[in-house]
Amino acid sequence: MHLFTTLSFAAVLCTVHGAPSIRSPTLVVQGNTADIELPPHTVPGTCPIDTISCQRKDVDPCCSPQNGLLVLAQQWDTRWGPSDEFTVHGLWPDTCQGKQLPGGGCDRDRAYSNITDILASSNDPDIISDMNSLWPSNKGDNNWFWSHEWVKHGTCVTTLHPRCYANSYVPYQEVTEYFRSILDLRAKYNVYAALNASGIVPTEPESGRRPKNTYTLAQFKQAIRDAWGVEPNVKCRGRQLQEVWLWFQVRGRDTYYPVEPWGQDTCQRISYQRKST
């Protein structure tokens, strides 16, 4: 499927307390384990910039994500995050056929459980405060949540595999890049701002049995289409808004652009309640 030459990749020792050492990892692609050895030319600066994910099968997975259909899930939880912001649930790579990847992630050697320590040791001084504000766990354990998202989804972003950096790789840099890129993507595709621009704002909670202060699914979808030219998937529990999903493909290594949704909506009338924070 891919044209590769052989590269011997030396093991890199652990430098962050509590994390396993980085060995020459096994890359799992769409559920199948394969030892893939990548050549030095796959460093990011040498990749073509106009490749579109999911359009070709002969593209180096360091240059274009092999799991090239991705979901950015932004959540609305009235107990967490700034009052005028959706928070992040995650960025989830899917196969190009829209199927989910293995629940255990794609790289056992990088199944880190101490993401907070890794991020705190990075050269991004603001990332922990940004994550605490915009990517909180609704169970109160941010490190567990971030580690779960990294293991299940981050390890499946093939362009962030350590071998893609060749000799320039710095231990754990792909972890920081993964989380920072998602925060940046959330800021660019700001769901709260898009809804607000169409007059859709959080309202008082419902009272009694009859719907009060609700919106329609069509209103939500049109607001997102007005902002970015595509529709979202909207997820609810009962009538209460839970999440808004935006779907992406990738141009080059890491330029995300929105596409029409592949998933299902679970809302009709939507209760978009003000946060208590």
Short mmCIF file of C-alpha atoms in Angstrom, two decimals, residues 39-134:
data_model
loop_
_atom_site.label_atom_id
_atom_site.label_comp_id
_atom_site.label_asym_id
_atom_site.label_seq_id
_atom_site.Cartn_x
_atom_site.Cartn_y
_atom_site.Cartn_z
CA PRO A 39 12.34 6.59 5.93
CA PRO A 40 14.03 9.79 7.13
CA HIS A 41 12.36 11.85 4.40
CA THR A 42 9.05 11.69 6.25
CA VAL A 43 9.89 14.61 8.52
CA PRO A 44 7.00 17.12 8.33
CA GLY A 45 8.88 19.77 6.34
CA THR A 46 9.30 17.43 3.38
CA CYS A 47 5.66 16.36 3.01
CA PRO A 48 3.51 17.66 0.13
CA ILE A 49 1.06 20.29 1.35
CA ASP A 50 -1.80 19.58 -1.05
CA THR A 51 -2.57 15.92 -0.25
CA ILE A 52 -6.17 15.37 0.86
CA SER A 53 -6.82 12.64 3.40
CA CYS A 54 -8.89 9.66 2.26
CA GLN A 55 -8.39 10.39 -1.44
CA ARG A 56 -5.36 8.17 -2.10
CA LYS A 57 -4.01 4.94 -0.64
CA ASP A 58 -0.37 5.35 -1.69
CA VAL A 59 0.36 8.32 0.59
CA ASP A 60 2.94 8.13 3.39
CA PRO A 61 0.93 8.07 6.67
CA CYS A 62 3.41 10.57 8.12
CA CYS A 63 2.36 13.09 5.47
CA SER A 64 -1.41 12.54 5.49
CA PRO A 65 -3.40 10.90 8.29
CA GLN A 66 -4.32 7.37 7.34
CA ASN A 67 -7.39 7.59 9.56
CA GLY A 68 -8.36 10.68 7.64
CA LEU A 69 -11.95 11.39 8.64
CA LEU A 70 -12.04 13.08 12.05
CA VAL A 71 -14.69 14.29 14.49
CA LEU A 72 -14.18 17.34 16.69
CA ALA A 73 -16.66 16.87 19.55
CA GLN A 74 -17.43 20.03 21.53
CA GLN A 75 -19.57 19.59 24.61
CA TRP A 76 -21.98 21.78 26.50
CA ASP A 77 -22.07 20.89 30.18
CA THR A 78 -23.71 23.51 32.38
CA ARG A 79 -21.38 22.61 35.28
CA TRP A 80 -18.03 23.05 33.53
CA GLY A 81 -16.05 25.57 31.52
CA PRO A 82 -16.51 29.27 30.77
CA SER A 83 -20.12 30.43 30.45
CA ASP A 84 -19.58 31.49 26.83
CA GLU A 85 -17.57 28.52 25.57
CA PHE A 86 -18.17 24.95 24.51
CA THR A 87 -15.48 22.70 25.95
CA VAL A 88 -13.62 19.89 24.19
CA HIS A 89 -14.58 16.25 24.40
CA GLY A 90 -12.02 15.18 21.84
CA LEU A 91 -10.77 14.89 18.29
CA TRP A 92 -11.49 11.37 17.07
CA PRO A 93 -9.89 9.85 13.98
CA ASP A 94 -12.13 7.45 12.06
CA THR A 95 -11.41 5.29 9.06
CA CYS A 96 -12.08 6.82 5.68
CA GLN A 97 -15.28 4.75 5.63
CA GLY A 98 -16.49 6.47 8.79
CA LYS A 99 -15.88 3.49 11.07
CA GLN A 100 -14.53 3.82 14.59
CA LEU A 101 -11.03 2.62 15.41
CA PRO A 102 -10.14 0.08 18.12
CA GLY A 103 -11.29 1.13 21.59
CA GLY A 104 -7.84 0.45 23.02
CA GLY A 105 -6.11 2.89 20.68
CA CYS A 106 -3.45 2.29 18.07
CA ASP A 107 -0.10 2.12 19.90
CA ARG A 108 0.36 0.20 23.15
CA ASP A 109 3.90 1.58 23.55
CA ARG A 110 2.54 5.12 23.87
CA ALA A 111 -0.42 4.39 26.14
CA TYR A 112 0.63 7.10 28.59
CA SER A 113 -1.35 7.53 31.80
CA ASN A 114 0.36 10.73 33.00
CA ILE A 115 -0.63 13.28 30.38
CA THR A 116 -0.70 16.12 32.91
CA ASP A 117 2.97 15.51 33.74
CA ILE A 118 3.91 15.29 30.07
CA LEU A 119 2.15 18.55 29.22
CA ALA A 120 3.55 20.33 32.28
CA SER A 121 7.06 19.35 31.16
CA SER A 122 6.54 20.62 27.62
CA ASN A 123 7.71 23.93 26.15
CA ASP A 124 4.10 25.20 25.97
CA PRO A 125 3.73 27.24 29.19
CA ASP A 126 0.01 27.89 28.78
CA ILE A 127 -1.23 24.46 27.82
CA ILE A 128 -2.17 23.20 31.29
CA SER A 129 -4.22 26.29 32.14
CA ASP A 130 -5.87 26.19 28.71
CA MET A 131 -6.66 22.50 29.10
CA ASN A 132 -8.08 22.96 32.59
CA SER A 133 -10.36 25.72 31.30
CA LEU A 134 -11.40 24.35 27.91
#
